[in-house]
mmCIF file of C-alpha atoms in Angstrom:
data_model
loop_
_atom_site.group_PDB
_atom_site.id
_atom_site.type_symbol
_atom_site.label_atom_id
_atom_site.label_comp_id
_atom_site.label_asym_id
_atom_site.label_seq_id
_atom_site.Cartn_x
_atom_site.Cartn_y
_atom_site.Cartn_z
ATOM 1 C CA MET A 1447 -31.171 14.478 10.626
ATOM 2 C CA ASN A 1448 -27.611 15.437 9.802
ATOM 3 C CA HIS A 1449 -25.668 18.159 11.579
ATOM 4 C CA ALA A 1450 -22.373 19.855 10.726
ATOM 5 C CA ILE A 1451 -20.007 22.527 11.975
ATOM 6 C CA ARG A 1452 -19.931 25.185 9.258
ATOM 7 C CA ILE A 1453 -18.555 28.665 8.700
ATOM 8 C CA HIS A 1454 -20.331 31.363 6.704
ATOM 9 C CA GLU A 1455 -17.299 33.675 6.677
ATOM 10 C CA PRO A 1456 -13.640 33.389 7.717
ATOM 11 C CA GLY A 1457 -12.659 34.386 11.248
ATOM 12 C CA GLY A 1458 -12.162 33.146 14.785
ATOM 13 C CA PRO A 1459 -13.647 30.086 16.468
ATOM 14 C CA GLU A 1460 -16.863 32.023 17.083
ATOM 15 C CA LYS A 1461 -17.572 31.791 13.331
ATOM 16 C CA MET A 1462 -18.119 28.038 13.649
ATOM 17 C CA VAL A 1463 -21.802 27.135 13.922
ATOM 18 C CA TRP A 1464 -23.618 23.831 14.525
ATOM 19 C CA GLU A 1465 -26.284 23.526 11.848
ATOM 20 C CA GLU A 1466 -28.647 21.018 10.336
ATOM 21 C CA VAL A 1467 -27.576 20.201 6.762
ATOM 22 C CA PRO A 1468 -29.005 17.989 4.018
ATOM 23 C CA LEU A 1469 -27.803 14.417 3.683
ATOM 24 C CA PRO A 1470 -27.237 13.866 -0.057
ATOM 25 C CA ALA A 1471 -27.382 10.531 -1.808
ATOM 26 C CA PRO A 1472 -24.003 9.328 -3.085
ATOM 27 C CA LYS A 1473 -23.099 10.006 -6.716
ATOM 28 C CA PRO A 1474 -22.088 7.011 -8.845
ATOM 29 C CA ASP A 1475 -18.435 7.143 -7.692
ATOM 30 C CA GLU A 1476 -19.190 8.078 -4.064
ATOM 31 C CA VAL A 1477 -20.215 6.445 -0.813
ATOM 32 C CA LEU A 1478 -22.144 7.745 2.181
ATOM 33 C CA VAL A 1479 -20.117 7.496 5.409
ATOM 34 C CA ARG A 1480 -21.645 7.770 8.899
ATOM 35 C CA HIS A 1481 -18.888 9.217 11.091
ATOM 36 C CA HIS A 1482 -18.009 7.576 14.397
ATOM 37 C CA ALA A 1483 -15.082 9.962 14.996
ATOM 38 C CA VAL A 1484 -13.663 13.080 13.331
ATOM 39 C CA GLY A 1485 -10.121 14.433 13.634
ATOM 40 C CA LEU A 1486 -8.908 17.943 14.455
ATOM 41 C CA ASN A 1487 -5.856 19.244 12.584
ATOM 42 C CA TYR A 1488 -4.121 22.604 12.396
ATOM 43 C CA ILE A 1489 -5.034 22.857 8.731
ATOM 44 C CA ASP A 1490 -8.643 23.272 9.930
ATOM 45 C CA VAL A 1491 -7.579 26.538 11.565
ATOM 46 C CA TYR A 1492 -5.995 27.717 8.306
ATOM 47 C CA PHE A 1493 -9.266 27.149 6.451
ATOM 48 C CA ARG A 1494 -11.345 28.730 9.227
ATOM 49 C CA THR A 1495 -9.253 31.910 9.304
ATOM 50 C CA GLY A 1496 -8.986 32.265 5.540
ATOM 51 C CA LEU A 1497 -5.236 31.597 5.321
ATOM 52 C CA TYR A 1498 -6.197 28.717 3.048
ATOM 53 C CA LYS A 1499 -9.053 29.563 0.709
ATOM 54 C CA ILE A 1500 -12.302 27.594 0.625
ATOM 55 C CA PRO A 1501 -13.901 27.559 -2.848
ATOM 56 C CA SER A 1502 -17.366 28.510 -1.599
ATOM 57 C CA LEU A 1503 -19.172 29.450 1.601
ATOM 58 C CA PRO A 1504 -20.875 28.344 3.759
ATOM 59 C CA ALA A 1505 -18.527 25.414 4.170
ATOM 60 C CA THR A 1506 -18.119 22.446 6.473
ATOM 61 C CA LEU A 1507 -14.652 22.321 8.037
ATOM 62 C CA GLY A 1508 -12.530 19.248 8.772
ATOM 63 C CA MET A 1509 -10.203 17.007 6.797
ATOM 64 C CA GLU A 1510 -10.263 13.649 8.561
ATOM 65 C CA GLY A 1511 -12.791 11.093 9.719
ATOM 66 C CA ALA A 1512 -13.598 7.450 10.356
ATOM 67 C CA GLY A 1513 -16.882 5.596 10.223
ATOM 68 C CA VAL A 1514 -19.065 3.066 8.462
ATOM 69 C CA VAL A 1515 -20.275 2.970 4.865
ATOM 70 C CA GLU A 1516 -24.070 3.381 4.790
ATOM 71 C CA ALA A 1517 -24.676 3.563 1.029
ATOM 72 C CA VAL A 1518 -22.638 3.163 -2.156
ATOM 73 C CA GLY A 1519 -22.919 4.728 -5.591
ATOM 74 C CA SER A 1520 -23.765 2.669 -8.664
ATOM 75 C CA GLU A 1521 -20.164 2.547 -9.933
ATOM 76 C CA VAL A 1522 -18.480 1.667 -6.626
ATOM 77 C CA THR A 1523 -17.132 -1.866 -6.494
ATOM 78 C CA GLU A 1524 -14.319 -1.722 -3.906
ATOM 79 C CA LEU A 1525 -16.538 -0.880 -0.909
ATOM 80 C CA VAL A 1526 -19.816 -2.275 0.432
ATOM 81 C CA VAL A 1527 -22.329 -1.190 3.046
ATOM 82 C CA GLY A 1528 -20.954 -1.943 6.504
ATOM 83 C CA ASP A 1529 -17.268 -1.469 5.666
ATOM 84 C CA ARG A 1530 -15.203 0.338 8.312
ATOM 85 C CA VAL A 1531 -13.333 3.162 6.575
ATOM 86 C CA ALA A 1532 -11.233 6.239 7.223
ATOM 87 C CA TYR A 1533 -9.839 9.138 5.224
ATOM 88 C CA ALA A 1534 -7.783 12.309 5.287
ATOM 89 C CA MET A 1535 -9.130 14.929 2.865
ATOM 90 C CA PRO A 1536 -11.126 16.321 1.186
ATOM 91 C CA ILE A 1537 -12.556 19.073 3.381
ATOM 92 C CA GLY A 1538 -15.983 18.542 4.946
ATOM 93 C CA ALA A 1539 -15.436 16.144 7.870
ATOM 94 C CA TYR A 1540 -17.056 18.127 10.723
ATOM 95 C CA CYS A 1541 -20.427 16.447 10.275
ATOM 96 C CA GLU A 1542 -22.391 13.434 11.382
ATOM 97 C CA ALA A 1543 -22.424 11.930 7.884
ATOM 98 C CA ARG A 1544 -21.141 12.851 4.434
ATOM 99 C CA THR A 1545 -20.666 11.618 0.910
ATOM 100 C CA ILE A 1546 -17.128 11.181 -0.364
ATOM 101 C CA LYS A 1547 -15.461 9.648 -3.414
ATOM 102 C CA ALA A 1548 -14.790 5.977 -2.846
ATOM 103 C CA ASP A 1549 -11.163 6.225 -3.993
ATOM 104 C CA ARG A 1550 -10.428 8.682 -1.154
ATOM 105 C CA LEU A 1551 -11.264 6.059 1.479
ATOM 106 C CA VAL A 1552 -9.198 3.237 2.925
ATOM 107 C CA LYS A 1553 -10.526 0.209 4.774
ATOM 108 C CA LEU A 1554 -9.613 0.024 8.452
ATOM 109 C CA PRO A 1555 -7.825 -3.076 9.773
ATOM 110 C CA ASP A 1556 -9.598 -4.884 12.599
ATOM 111 C CA GLY A 1557 -7.013 -3.769 15.163
ATOM 112 C CA ILE A 1558 -7.640 -0.038 14.710
ATOM 113 C CA ASP A 1559 -10.747 1.547 16.237
ATOM 114 C CA PHE A 1560 -12.567 4.605 14.935
ATOM 115 C CA LYS A 1561 -11.176 7.061 17.484
ATOM 116 C CA THR A 1562 -7.606 5.994 16.823
ATOM 117 C CA ALA A 1563 -8.171 6.179 13.067
ATOM 118 C CA ALA A 1564 -9.650 9.680 13.252
ATOM 119 C CA GLY A 1565 -6.671 10.757 15.333
ATOM 120 C CA MET A 1566 -4.042 9.445 12.959
ATOM 121 C CA MET A 1567 -4.997 9.452 9.289
ATOM 122 C CA LEU A 1568 -3.927 12.961 8.347
ATOM 123 C CA GLN A 1569 -1.147 13.280 10.897
ATOM 124 C CA GLY A 1570 0.139 9.737 10.471
ATOM 125 C CA MET A 1571 0.149 9.800 6.689
ATOM 126 C CA THR A 1572 1.888 13.172 6.847
ATOM 127 C CA ALA A 1573 4.598 11.597 9.008
ATOM 128 C CA GLN A 1574 4.838 8.717 6.547
ATOM 129 C CA TYR A 1575 5.505 10.826 3.468
ATOM 130 C CA LEU A 1576 7.861 13.150 5.355
ATOM 131 C CA LEU A 1577 10.066 10.325 6.658
ATOM 132 C CA ARG A 1578 9.743 7.871 3.794
ATOM 133 C CA ARG A 1579 9.436 10.010 0.662
ATOM 134 C CA THR A 1580 10.183 13.739 1.075
ATOM 135 C CA PHE A 1581 13.487 13.058 2.857
ATOM 136 C CA PRO A 1582 13.881 9.301 3.365
ATOM 137 C CA VAL A 1583 15.697 9.052 6.682
ATOM 138 C CA LYS A 1584 18.076 6.205 7.418
ATOM 139 C CA ALA A 1585 19.557 4.629 10.508
ATOM 140 C CA GLY A 1586 22.211 6.890 12.010
ATOM 141 C CA ASP A 1587 20.666 10.181 10.845
ATOM 142 C CA THR A 1588 20.157 12.957 13.387
ATOM 143 C CA ILE A 1589 17.021 14.943 12.572
ATOM 144 C CA LEU A 1590 15.114 17.926 13.984
ATOM 145 C CA VAL A 1591 11.359 17.771 14.561
ATOM 146 C CA HIS A 1592 9.595 21.008 15.483
ATOM 147 C CA ALA A 1593 6.405 20.881 17.585
ATOM 148 C CA ALA A 1594 7.532 17.459 18.772
ATOM 149 C CA ALA A 1595 4.661 17.077 21.266
ATOM 150 C CA GLY A 1596 1.956 17.770 18.678
ATOM 151 C CA GLY A 1597 0.013 15.213 16.701
ATOM 152 C CA VAL A 1598 2.419 14.887 13.776
ATOM 153 C CA GLY A 1599 5.408 15.526 16.032
ATOM 154 C CA LEU A 1600 4.765 12.597 18.371
ATOM 155 C CA ILE A 1601 4.308 10.259 15.419
ATOM 156 C CA LEU A 1602 7.457 11.573 13.706
ATOM 157 C CA CYS A 1603 9.520 11.076 16.868
ATOM 158 C CA GLN A 1604 8.367 7.483 17.353
ATOM 159 C CA TRP A 1605 8.630 6.481 13.711
ATOM 160 C CA ALA A 1606 12.039 8.106 13.204
ATOM 161 C CA LYS A 1607 13.304 6.357 16.321
ATOM 162 C CA GLN A 1608 12.008 3.038 14.977
ATOM 163 C CA LEU A 1609 13.972 3.735 11.773
ATOM 164 C CA GLY A 1610 17.180 4.241 13.749
ATOM 165 C CA CYS A 1611 17.424 8.037 13.895
ATOM 166 C CA THR A 1612 18.564 10.313 16.696
ATOM 167 C CA VAL A 1613 15.723 12.790 17.198
ATOM 168 C CA ILE A 1614 16.020 16.395 18.369
ATOM 169 C CA GLY A 1615 12.614 17.901 19.162
ATOM 170 C CA THR A 1616 11.400 21.398 19.967
ATOM 171 C CA VAL A 1617 8.419 22.088 22.236
ATOM 172 C CA SER A 1618 6.875 25.066 24.002
ATOM 173 C CA THR A 1619 6.819 23.892 27.648
ATOM 174 C CA PRO A 1620 8.728 21.590 30.017
ATOM 175 C CA ALA A 1621 5.660 19.329 30.317
ATOM 176 C CA LYS A 1622 5.610 18.891 26.551
ATOM 177 C CA ALA A 1623 9.337 18.164 26.667
ATOM 178 C CA GLU A 1624 8.673 15.180 28.908
ATOM 179 C CA LEU A 1625 5.973 13.954 26.539
ATOM 180 C CA ALA A 1626 8.310 14.210 23.545
ATOM 181 C CA ARG A 1627 11.051 12.325 25.405
ATOM 182 C CA ALA A 1628 8.592 9.583 26.283
ATOM 183 C CA HIS A 1629 7.860 9.151 22.573
ATOM 184 C CA GLY A 1630 11.360 8.855 21.173
ATOM 185 C CA ALA A 1631 12.953 12.302 21.236
ATOM 186 C CA ASP A 1632 16.576 11.967 22.375
ATOM 187 C CA HIS A 1633 17.090 15.707 22.920
ATOM 188 C CA VAL A 1634 14.294 18.242 23.554
ATOM 189 C CA LEU A 1635 14.722 22.000 23.303
ATOM 190 C CA ILE A 1636 12.309 24.661 24.588
ATOM 191 C CA SER A 1637 11.304 27.183 21.923
ATOM 192 C CA GLY A 1638 12.275 30.719 22.918
ATOM 193 C CA GLN A 1639 14.669 29.536 25.612
ATOM 194 C CA ASP A 1640 17.298 27.449 23.849
ATOM 195 C CA ASP A 1641 19.544 28.841 21.099
ATOM 196 C CA LEU A 1642 18.497 26.350 18.460
ATOM 197 C CA PRO A 1643 21.488 26.380 16.069
ATOM 198 C CA ALA A 1644 23.980 26.494 18.966
ATOM 199 C CA ARG A 1645 22.359 23.543 20.712
ATOM 200 C CA VAL A 1646 22.162 21.537 17.482
ATOM 201 C CA LYS A 1647 25.840 22.240 16.859
ATOM 202 C CA GLU A 1648 26.622 21.015 20.358
ATOM 203 C CA ILE A 1649 24.490 17.869 20.058
ATOM 204 C CA THR A 1650 25.945 16.937 16.654
ATOM 205 C CA SER A 1651 29.556 17.874 17.551
ATOM 206 C CA GLY A 1652 29.492 20.436 14.759
ATOM 207 C CA ALA A 1653 28.175 18.144 12.017
ATOM 208 C CA MET A 1654 24.700 19.765 11.936
ATOM 209 C CA LEU A 1655 21.669 18.077 10.361
ATOM 210 C CA PRO A 1656 20.652 16.493 7.071
ATOM 211 C CA VAL A 1657 16.980 17.503 7.509
ATOM 212 C CA VAL A 1658 14.624 19.667 9.553
ATOM 213 C CA TYR A 1659 10.882 18.922 9.663
ATOM 214 C CA ASP A 1660 9.115 22.188 10.457
ATOM 215 C CA SER A 1661 5.375 22.713 10.965
ATOM 216 C CA VAL A 1662 5.799 26.009 12.861
ATOM 217 C CA GLY A 1663 6.602 28.311 9.948
ATOM 218 C CA LYS A 1664 7.508 31.970 10.401
ATOM 219 C CA ASP A 1665 9.063 31.810 13.880
ATOM 220 C CA SER A 1666 11.293 28.793 13.280
ATOM 221 C CA PHE A 1667 12.206 29.057 9.615
ATOM 222 C CA MET A 1668 15.437 31.049 9.665
ATOM 223 C CA PRO A 1669 16.899 29.405 12.805
ATOM 224 C CA SER A 1670 16.157 26.033 11.216
ATOM 225 C CA LEU A 1671 18.204 26.872 8.129
ATOM 226 C CA ASP A 1672 21.145 27.493 10.443
ATOM 227 C CA CYS A 1673 20.794 23.942 11.810
ATOM 228 C CA LEU A 1674 21.397 22.276 8.454
ATOM 229 C CA ALA A 1675 24.607 20.746 7.160
ATOM 230 C CA PRO A 1676 25.676 21.548 3.574
ATOM 231 C CA PHE A 1677 23.168 20.031 1.125
ATOM 232 C CA GLY A 1678 20.660 19.638 3.977
ATOM 233 C CA MET A 1679 16.918 19.792 3.368
ATOM 234 C CA MET A 1680 14.501 22.210 5.003
ATOM 235 C CA VAL A 1681 11.035 20.600 4.978
ATOM 236 C CA SER A 1682 8.476 23.305 5.766
ATOM 237 C CA TYR A 1683 5.087 21.603 6.006
ATOM 238 C CA GLY A 1684 3.033 23.936 8.232
ATOM 239 C CA ASN A 1685 2.463 27.481 9.426
ATOM 240 C CA ALA A 1686 1.400 27.310 13.082
ATOM 241 C CA SER A 1687 3.144 30.633 13.850
ATOM 242 C CA GLY A 1688 2.182 32.171 10.519
ATOM 243 C CA PRO A 1689 3.366 31.761 6.922
ATOM 244 C CA VAL A 1690 7.059 32.085 6.092
ATOM 245 C CA PRO A 1691 7.689 35.555 4.600
ATOM 246 C CA PRO A 1692 9.253 35.897 1.165
ATOM 247 C CA PHE A 1693 13.034 35.623 1.279
ATOM 248 C CA ASP A 1694 16.054 35.767 -1.016
ATOM 249 C CA ILE A 1695 16.739 32.244 -2.303
ATOM 250 C CA GLY A 1696 20.415 33.171 -2.397
ATOM 251 C CA ILE A 1697 20.336 32.488 1.352
ATOM 252 C CA LEU A 1698 20.098 28.781 0.511
ATOM 253 C CA ALA A 1699 23.357 29.027 -1.434
ATOM 254 C CA ALA A 1700 25.102 31.050 1.263
ATOM 255 C CA LYS A 1701 24.166 28.556 3.970
ATOM 256 C CA GLY A 1702 25.503 25.512 2.143
ATOM 257 C CA SER A 1703 23.594 24.745 -1.076
ATOM 258 C CA LEU A 1704 20.520 23.853 0.931
ATOM 259 C CA PHE A 1705 17.319 22.296 -0.377
ATOM 260 C CA LEU A 1706 13.885 23.702 0.523
ATOM 261 C CA THR A 1707 10.536 22.034 -0.031
ATOM 262 C CA ARG A 1708 6.942 22.866 0.914
ATOM 263 C CA PRO A 1709 5.137 19.508 0.591
ATOM 264 C CA THR A 1710 1.487 18.623 1.149
ATOM 265 C CA LEU A 1711 -0.281 15.358 1.872
ATOM 266 C CA ALA A 1712 -2.697 16.101 -0.977
ATOM 267 C CA THR A 1713 0.081 15.791 -3.545
ATOM 268 C CA TYR A 1714 1.619 12.686 -2.009
ATOM 269 C CA THR A 1715 -1.715 10.838 -1.897
ATOM 270 C CA ALA A 1716 -3.336 12.221 -5.053
ATOM 271 C CA LYS A 1717 -3.151 8.844 -6.793
ATOM 272 C CA PRO A 1718 -5.349 6.173 -5.166
ATOM 273 C CA ALA A 1719 -2.453 3.696 -5.220
ATOM 274 C CA ASP A 1720 -0.251 6.148 -3.311
ATOM 275 C CA LEU A 1721 -3.037 6.759 -0.786
ATOM 276 C CA VAL A 1722 -3.400 3.046 -0.112
ATOM 277 C CA ALA A 1723 0.375 2.511 0.121
ATOM 278 C CA THR A 1724 0.783 5.426 2.526
ATOM 279 C CA ALA A 1725 -2.086 4.285 4.754
ATOM 280 C CA THR A 1726 -0.913 0.659 4.686
ATOM 281 C CA ASP A 1727 2.570 1.680 5.862
ATOM 282 C CA LEU A 1728 0.998 3.723 8.667
ATOM 283 C CA PHE A 1729 -1.314 0.888 9.729
ATOM 284 C CA SER A 1730 1.674 -1.464 9.826
ATOM 285 C CA VAL A 1731 3.738 0.588 12.291
ATOM 286 C CA VAL A 1732 0.693 1.282 14.479
ATOM 287 C CA LEU A 1733 -0.392 -2.349 14.613
ATOM 288 C CA SER A 1734 3.175 -3.436 15.383
ATOM 289 C CA GLY A 1735 3.252 -1.111 18.396
ATOM 290 C CA ALA A 1736 6.234 0.853 17.059
ATOM 291 C CA VAL A 1737 4.051 3.973 16.816
ATOM 292 C CA LYS A 1738 1.362 4.699 19.388
ATOM 293 C CA ILE A 1739 -1.390 7.168 18.538
ATOM 294 C CA ASN A 1740 -2.073 9.500 21.444
ATOM 295 C CA VAL A 1741 -5.666 10.766 21.368
ATOM 296 C CA ASN A 1742 -5.229 13.077 24.343
ATOM 297 C CA GLN A 1743 -8.352 15.218 23.907
ATOM 298 C CA THR A 1744 -11.911 14.377 22.860
ATOM 299 C CA TYR A 1745 -14.821 16.794 22.387
ATOM 300 C CA PRO A 1746 -18.397 16.499 21.219
ATOM 301 C CA LEU A 1747 -18.413 17.628 17.582
ATOM 302 C CA LYS A 1748 -20.822 20.454 18.405
ATOM 303 C CA ASP A 1749 -18.108 21.918 20.679
ATOM 304 C CA ALA A 1750 -15.512 22.154 17.919
ATOM 305 C CA ALA A 1751 -14.962 25.881 18.561
ATOM 306 C CA GLU A 1752 -13.733 25.091 22.070
ATOM 307 C CA ALA A 1753 -11.237 22.604 20.647
ATOM 308 C CA HIS A 1754 -9.972 25.181 18.136
ATOM 309 C CA ARG A 1755 -9.305 27.626 20.972
ATOM 310 C CA ALA A 1756 -7.351 24.980 22.880
ATOM 311 C CA LEU A 1757 -5.328 24.037 19.794
ATOM 312 C CA GLU A 1758 -4.407 27.620 18.929
ATOM 313 C CA SER A 1759 -3.381 28.408 22.507
ATOM 314 C CA ARG A 1760 -1.042 25.361 22.560
ATOM 315 C CA LYS A 1761 -3.060 23.636 25.266
ATOM 316 C CA THR A 1762 -3.335 20.342 23.360
ATOM 317 C CA THR A 1763 -0.890 17.495 22.921
ATOM 318 C CA GLY A 1764 -1.018 14.583 20.519
ATOM 319 C CA SER A 1765 -4.287 14.159 18.646
ATOM 320 C CA THR A 1766 -7.729 15.635 19.274
ATOM 321 C CA VAL A 1767 -10.854 13.807 18.158
ATOM 322 C CA PHE A 1768 -14.493 14.871 17.889
ATOM 323 C CA ILE A 1769 -17.344 12.456 18.589
ATOM 324 C CA PRO A 1770 -20.441 13.278 16.488
#
């Protein structure tokens, strides 16, 4: 038997149902993976609500998982039955087992267990491309990380600190502020309480910032632009508070010839070689101890709706993992 969390129409967490689904045989370029752990990410909410469109319904949610290869297609040569693997994307992870193209998987090093892998692949590889490729930070940079106590945020804070940056983080509660500080944030501001641009100006002695990493979206977008130095880059990679409304791009000129990008992990890992390089860099910093993956919540996979409610109400920190 194979079970999955599926939706038959967009909506709230109540639209997620635990169903028995077929277990297909792998196509020539695919493998069958038996999940040992599955990750929860905010992008799952976007697909569930319809903000991001799913090609067809019913659909299995989820973008991240880790497990063991149970069968391989006739053309697969890089993986064998028994290999420990993990992935981030494509959609369809909220299930006990699935088929997936072999070139979307990476082998897990011995020092990384399934739960850790499921809690870090999407978030950790996102942090990797943000810090190393979208805006490659360098020692001495002061940067702003929104949602610093979230899954990506905690990884960004630690990794940026390891690279020699001064990290300013934003969080929603004092408890989350302590968590962010414990993971590398030098200065932590409370959203809705601190005047963000004024505090950044104070912290940087008026220099402002070369980059802002923003997964919040609508609520933080305009204040973040005011935190940037001339030629600074606004990296908007999420929409937790809702999508950024249309705006006049002349604002970027008026605020100092700013750069704006809306990157996605899918683009940065579209080529198999880039996927492997991104994952390898992530594995390296985790195995070295420079970045610790905080799986702070676990749920049975069948209770995924409960986890979605906790995530949307900002009751989670770090990573959340489902156990099938």
